[in-house]
Every structure is written in C-alpha cells, then in structure tokens.
mmCIF file of C-alpha atoms and ligand atoms in Angstrom:
data_model
loop_
_atom_site.group_PDB
_atom_site.id
_atom_site.type_symbol
_atom_site.label_atom_id
_atom_site.label_comp_id
_atom_site.label_asym_id
_atom_site.label_seq_id
_atom_site.Cartn_x
_atom_site.Cartn_y
_atom_site.Cartn_z
ATOM 1 C CA UNK A 1 0.000 0.000 0.000
ATOM 2 C CA UNK A 2 1.336 3.305 -1.208
ATOM 3 C CA UNK A 3 0.676 5.376 1.853
ATOM 4 C CA UNK A 4 2.049 2.771 4.227
ATOM 5 C CA UNK A 5 5.354 2.898 2.361
ATOM 6 C CA UNK A 6 5.199 6.680 2.738
ATOM 7 C CA UNK A 7 4.675 6.080 6.451
ATOM 8 C CA UNK A 8 7.664 3.748 6.591
ATOM 9 C CA UNK A 9 9.763 6.311 4.722
ATOM 10 C CA UNK A 10 8.925 8.944 7.344
ATOM 11 C CA UNK A 11 10.660 6.887 10.059
ATOM 12 C CA UNK A 12 14.355 7.633 10.492
ATOM 13 C CA UNK A 13 16.856 4.859 11.241
ATOM 14 C CA UNK A 14 19.748 5.708 13.525
ATOM 15 C CA UNK A 15 22.620 3.209 13.477
ATOM 16 C CA UNK A 16 24.445 2.380 16.728
ATOM 17 C CA UNK A 17 21.846 3.982 19.008
ATOM 18 C CA UNK A 18 21.554 3.589 21.941
ATOM 19 C CA UNK A 19 24.374 1.045 21.647
ATOM 20 C CA UNK A 20 26.753 -0.161 18.947
ATOM 21 C CA UNK A 21 25.056 -2.687 16.650
ATOM 22 C CA UNK A 22 21.509 -1.471 17.345
ATOM 23 C CA UNK A 23 19.488 0.384 14.691
ATOM 24 C CA UNK A 24 17.075 2.707 16.458
ATOM 25 C CA UNK A 25 13.819 3.465 14.632
ATOM 26 C CA UNK A 26 13.231 7.159 15.323
ATOM 27 C CA UNK A 27 9.577 8.153 14.995
ATOM 28 C CA UNK A 28 10.104 11.875 15.746
ATOM 29 C CA UNK A 29 10.374 12.352 11.969
ATOM 30 C CA UNK A 30 6.996 10.626 11.518
ATOM 31 C CA UNK A 31 5.434 12.765 14.260
ATOM 32 C CA UNK A 32 6.799 15.937 12.690
ATOM 33 C CA UNK A 33 5.346 15.122 9.268
ATOM 34 C CA UNK A 34 1.666 16.182 9.234
ATOM 35 C CA UNK A 35 0.585 13.631 6.587
ATOM 36 C CA UNK A 36 2.470 10.777 8.189
ATOM 37 C CA UNK A 37 1.257 11.530 11.717
ATOM 38 C CA UNK A 38 -2.378 11.744 10.614
ATOM 39 C CA UNK A 39 -2.057 8.590 8.535
ATOM 40 C CA UNK A 40 -0.427 6.655 11.389
ATOM 41 C CA UNK A 41 -3.215 7.594 13.809
ATOM 42 C CA UNK A 42 -5.933 6.830 11.224
ATOM 43 C CA UNK A 43 -4.391 3.410 10.558
ATOM 44 C CA UNK A 44 -4.010 2.605 14.253
ATOM 45 C CA UNK A 45 -7.658 3.476 14.888
ATOM 46 C CA UNK A 46 -9.148 1.746 11.836
ATOM 47 C CA UNK A 47 -9.636 -1.815 13.228
ATOM 48 C CA UNK A 48 -11.540 -0.457 16.251
ATOM 49 C CA UNK A 49 -13.797 2.010 14.430
ATOM 50 C CA UNK A 50 -17.378 1.523 15.560
ATOM 51 C CA UNK A 51 -16.349 -0.528 18.612
ATOM 52 C CA UNK A 52 -16.837 0.807 22.104
ATOM 53 C CA UNK A 53 -13.398 0.994 23.685
ATOM 54 C CA UNK A 54 -13.452 2.341 27.234
ATOM 55 C CA UNK A 55 -9.762 3.192 27.615
ATOM 56 C CA UNK A 56 -6.589 3.494 25.607
ATOM 57 C CA UNK A 57 -3.527 2.517 27.648
ATOM 58 C CA UNK A 58 -0.380 4.232 26.375
ATOM 59 C CA UNK A 59 3.126 3.187 27.324
ATOM 60 C CA UNK A 60 5.591 5.864 28.392
ATOM 61 C CA UNK A 61 6.658 7.855 26.542
ATOM 62 C CA UNK A 62 5.948 7.570 22.812
ATOM 63 C CA UNK A 63 2.782 5.599 23.537
ATOM 64 C CA UNK A 64 1.409 8.771 25.170
ATOM 65 C CA UNK A 65 1.671 10.770 21.936
ATOM 66 C CA UNK A 66 0.044 8.151 19.701
ATOM 67 C CA UNK A 67 -2.324 6.836 22.367
ATOM 68 C CA UNK A 68 -3.687 10.292 23.142
ATOM 69 C CA UNK A 69 -4.560 10.831 19.487
ATOM 70 C CA UNK A 70 -6.096 7.342 19.204
ATOM 71 C CA UNK A 71 -8.165 7.913 22.353
ATOM 72 C CA UNK A 72 -9.505 11.163 20.935
ATOM 73 C CA UNK A 73 -10.491 9.476 17.653
ATOM 74 C CA UNK A 74 -12.281 6.613 19.427
ATOM 75 C CA UNK A 75 -13.845 8.847 22.102
ATOM 76 C CA UNK A 76 -12.121 6.718 24.738
ATOM 77 C CA UNK A 77 -10.390 7.637 27.972
ATOM 78 C CA UNK A 78 -6.607 7.585 28.179
ATOM 79 C CA UNK A 79 -4.542 5.767 30.816
ATOM 80 C CA UNK A 80 -0.801 6.324 31.155
ATOM 81 C CA UNK A 81 1.368 3.317 31.982
ATOM 82 C CA UNK A 82 4.527 4.774 33.472
ATOM 83 C CA UNK A 83 7.958 3.921 34.693
ATOM 84 C CA UNK A 84 7.870 3.443 38.449
ATOM 85 C CA UNK A 85 7.721 6.395 40.787
ATOM 86 C CA UNK A 86 6.021 8.917 38.510
ATOM 87 C CA UNK A 87 2.355 8.535 39.405
ATOM 88 C CA UNK A 88 0.985 10.379 42.442
ATOM 89 C CA UNK A 89 -1.951 8.176 43.523
ATOM 90 C CA UNK A 90 -2.205 4.493 44.564
ATOM 91 C CA UNK A 91 -0.668 2.269 41.897
ATOM 92 C CA UNK A 92 -0.340 -1.327 40.781
ATOM 93 C CA UNK A 93 3.134 -2.276 39.655
ATOM 94 C CA UNK A 94 4.714 -5.070 37.640
ATOM 95 C CA UNK A 95 8.275 -6.073 36.810
ATOM 96 C CA UNK A 96 8.965 -6.548 33.097
ATOM 97 C CA UNK A 97 11.933 -7.688 31.090
ATOM 98 C CA UNK A 98 14.089 -5.384 29.031
ATOM 99 C CA UNK A 99 16.700 -6.487 26.552
ATOM 100 C CA UNK A 100 19.186 -6.488 29.422
ATOM 101 C CA UNK A 101 17.698 -6.789 32.897
ATOM 102 C CA UNK A 102 14.326 -5.830 34.322
ATOM 103 C CA UNK A 103 12.438 -2.684 35.265
ATOM 104 C CA UNK A 104 9.056 -1.909 36.757
ATOM 105 C CA UNK A 105 6.035 -0.137 35.282
ATOM 106 C CA UNK A 106 2.920 1.035 37.032
ATOM 107 C CA UNK A 107 -0.503 2.549 36.605
ATOM 108 C CA UNK A 108 -3.085 4.030 38.938
ATOM 109 C CA UNK A 109 -5.147 1.283 40.540
ATOM 110 C CA UNK A 110 -8.391 3.139 39.831
ATOM 111 C CA UNK A 111 -7.510 4.066 36.215
ATOM 112 C CA UNK A 112 -9.515 1.165 34.783
ATOM 113 C CA UNK A 113 -12.614 -0.500 36.235
ATOM 114 C CA UNK A 114 -13.025 -4.297 36.126
ATOM 115 C CA UNK A 115 -14.523 -5.372 32.793
ATOM 116 C CA UNK A 116 -13.587 -2.231 30.915
ATOM 117 C CA UNK A 117 -12.332 -2.769 27.371
ATOM 118 C CA UNK A 118 -8.807 -1.497 26.835
ATOM 119 C CA UNK A 119 -6.503 -1.167 23.818
ATOM 120 C CA UNK A 120 -2.754 -0.889 24.342
ATOM 121 C CA UNK A 121 -0.876 1.619 22.173
ATOM 122 C CA UNK A 122 2.856 2.040 21.669
ATOM 123 C CA UNK A 123 5.137 3.129 18.844
ATOM 124 C CA UNK A 124 7.037 -0.121 18.435
ATOM 125 C CA UNK A 125 7.039 -3.744 19.574
ATOM 126 C CA UNK A 126 10.399 -5.494 19.739
ATOM 127 C CA UNK A 127 10.857 -8.315 22.281
ATOM 128 C CA UNK A 128 7.361 -7.674 23.617
ATOM 129 C CA UNK A 129 8.572 -7.282 27.204
ATOM 130 C CA UNK A 130 6.911 -3.895 27.595
ATOM 131 C CA UNK A 131 3.576 -4.857 26.022
ATOM 132 C CA UNK A 132 3.394 -8.218 27.838
ATOM 133 C CA UNK A 133 4.055 -6.423 31.141
ATOM 134 C CA UNK A 134 1.363 -3.848 30.404
ATOM 135 C CA UNK A 135 -1.140 -6.574 29.442
ATOM 136 C CA UNK A 136 -0.530 -8.442 32.705
ATOM 137 C CA UNK A 137 -0.826 -5.233 34.709
ATOM 138 C CA UNK A 138 -4.151 -4.341 33.079
ATOM 139 C CA UNK A 139 -5.514 -7.852 33.553
ATOM 140 C CA UNK A 140 -4.429 -7.786 37.197
ATOM 141 C CA UNK A 141 -6.938 -5.006 37.839
ATOM 142 C CA UNK A 142 -9.658 -6.740 35.804
ATOM 143 C CA UNK A 143 -9.377 -4.927 32.483
ATOM 144 C CA UNK A 144 -10.314 -6.720 29.295
ATOM 145 C CA UNK A 145 -7.370 -6.187 26.935
ATOM 146 C CA UNK A 146 -9.155 -6.385 23.592
ATOM 147 C CA UNK A 147 -6.191 -5.454 21.444
ATOM 148 C CA UNK A 148 -2.795 -3.851 21.067
ATOM 149 C CA UNK A 149 -1.497 -1.687 18.245
ATOM 150 C CA UNK A 150 1.918 -0.416 17.252
ATOM 151 C CA UNK A 151 3.255 1.610 14.336
ATOM 152 C CA UNK A 152 6.321 -0.633 13.986
ATOM 153 C CA UNK A 153 6.769 -4.383 14.442
ATOM 154 C CA UNK A 154 10.258 -5.882 14.588
ATOM 155 C CA UNK A 155 9.134 -9.449 13.819
ATOM 156 C CA UNK A 156 12.545 -11.065 14.305
ATOM 157 C CA UNK A 157 12.413 -10.157 17.999
ATOM 158 C CA UNK A 158 9.228 -12.170 18.530
ATOM 159 C CA UNK A 159 7.205 -9.706 20.615
ATOM 160 C CA UNK A 160 4.068 -9.880 18.523
ATOM 161 C CA UNK A 161 3.956 -13.654 18.857
ATOM 162 C CA UNK A 162 4.381 -13.486 22.634
ATOM 163 C CA UNK A 163 1.514 -11.038 22.930
ATOM 164 C CA UNK A 164 -0.705 -13.153 20.671
ATOM 165 C CA UNK A 165 0.058 -16.198 22.820
ATOM 166 C CA UNK A 166 -1.484 -14.248 25.708
ATOM 167 C CA UNK A 167 -4.667 -13.928 23.631
ATOM 168 C CA UNK A 168 -4.198 -10.301 22.599
ATOM 169 C CA UNK A 169 -5.113 -9.375 19.009
ATOM 170 C CA UNK A 170 -2.174 -7.393 17.635
ATOM 171 C CA UNK A 171 -2.338 -4.772 14.897
ATOM 172 C CA UNK A 172 0.823 -3.183 13.400
ATOM 173 C CA UNK A 173 1.446 -0.864 10.441
ATOM 174 C CA UNK A 174 5.005 -1.413 9.181
ATOM 175 C CA UNK A 175 7.748 -3.980 9.700
HETATM 176 P P1 LIG B 201 10.142 -4.345 23.776
HETATM 177 O O1 LIG B 201 9.694 -4.255 25.203
HETATM 178 O O2 LIG B 201 9.070 -4.854 22.865
HETATM 179 O O3 LIG B 201 11.436 -5.112 23.614
HETATM 180 O O4 LIG B 201 10.532 -2.884 23.300
HETATM 181 C C1 LIG B 201 9.553 -1.961 22.939
HETATM 182 C C2 LIG B 201 9.649 -0.717 23.775
HETATM 183 O O5 LIG B 201 10.929 -0.124 23.653
HETATM 184 C C3 LIG B 201 8.660 0.314 23.306
HETATM 185 O O6 LIG B 201 8.157 1.050 24.420
HETATM 186 C C4 LIG B 201 9.456 1.200 22.371
HETATM 187 O O7 LIG B 201 9.060 2.543 22.462
HETATM 188 C C5 LIG B 201 10.895 1.027 22.831
HETATM 189 N N1 LIG B 201 11.816 0.770 21.698
HETATM 190 C C6 LIG B 201 12.686 -0.262 21.568
HETATM 191 N N2 LIG B 201 13.390 -0.162 20.443
HETATM 192 C C7 LIG B 201 12.964 0.957 19.819
HETATM 193 C C8 LIG B 201 13.307 1.584 18.559
HETATM 194 O O8 LIG B 201 14.160 1.167 17.760
HETATM 195 N N3 LIG B 201 12.627 2.716 18.257
HETATM 196 C C9 LIG B 201 11.671 3.215 19.077
HETATM 197 N N4 LIG B 201 11.042 4.334 18.672
HETATM 198 N N5 LIG B 201 11.318 2.653 20.246
HETATM 199 C C10 LIG B 201 11.965 1.528 20.616
#
C-alpha cells in the first residue's frame, strides 16, 4: 500500500543507538510530518472504528503521543502506563523484562474498572517485554485487553507472537 510505504519512509533509522550494533527506529520524523502523523493515527484506529473501547492505555513515553490521538479518535479515555515512581496516587506495579535486565512499570489502581475494554498503544514492539508487562498489569486489575497496536513491528524479535500467545489481538502498520 502506497501510503504505508510513505509512512515507513517517514521513520528515520539511527545506526548504533543507543548502543553499537543497534538500529534505532526514530519516529520523531513521523510525528513531525503532518501527513504521516495523521495517517499513522488513522491506521491505528481503523480496526476499532465503531467498537466501544473504554480506555486506551499508552506506554511511556511515545505511547502517550500516539495513544492520546487514538483515544480522541475513538472517544475513549486515556490511561498512562509509566515507569515506576512517577504517578501520584495508589498504583499497581509489575516487573517486566528489558533487553538487558528488568524494570518496573505502574498505573493508577483506579484508572480502569473491572470489565472495561482497553486497547494498548505504543510506537514499536520489539521483544514484547513492555507490552506483555502492560497486558498483565491491566488484567491484574480486571481490564479486558481487547487489542494492542503499534506503528512498527520488529518481527525477528518475537514480541508480537508473545503477545498473541497471551490472547491479545495485535495490529501493526510497518515492519
Ligand atoms: P520491547 O519491550 O518490545 O522489547 O521494546 C519496545 C519498547 O521499547 C517500546 O516502548 C518502544 O518505544 C521502545 N523501543 C525499543 N526499540 C525501539 C526503537 O528502535 N525505536 C523506538 N522508537 N522505540 C523503541
């Protein structure tokens, strides 16, 4: 699809960032391009159009930018999932795996009510550690995780598969 290749072309690749041997996919160039940003949000929203989604859960920090726009389009609420220590009210917390080591993410305990339908949004899925952690956290407080969407999938890293094995329907735009 023509416009999806335009979307892919709007993403900048930075070699050896943050470490030698890693190619970082920089979406600031997509966000700064009006056509690409609109198209990305439209494409992320498309599978859920006409469905009642209670909350969009966005992962810090690029998931906030995309997730906020998706929430607006779907008339849903927005819930930030943050690195530990940033949220002021009572939280639930979960450890999740990074490429090297572990970290913790958290959300407000009262941000989602049991049974509410939630879509996860982030810019990119790699190993899936972040999205799997967020899914478990949301389920822990009784949310129904009805889907997850990402602009970029890095299929060789297997994250999409891991998330699908948890029963989450995954939607991505470019590989
Ligand atoms: P995962 O947990 O799936 O291994 O990594 C995905 C998380 O790390 C996402 O929150 C994503 O924003 C970030 N991330 C990892 N690699 C990249 C990259 O190359 N580009 C961008 N934009 N984000 C990345």
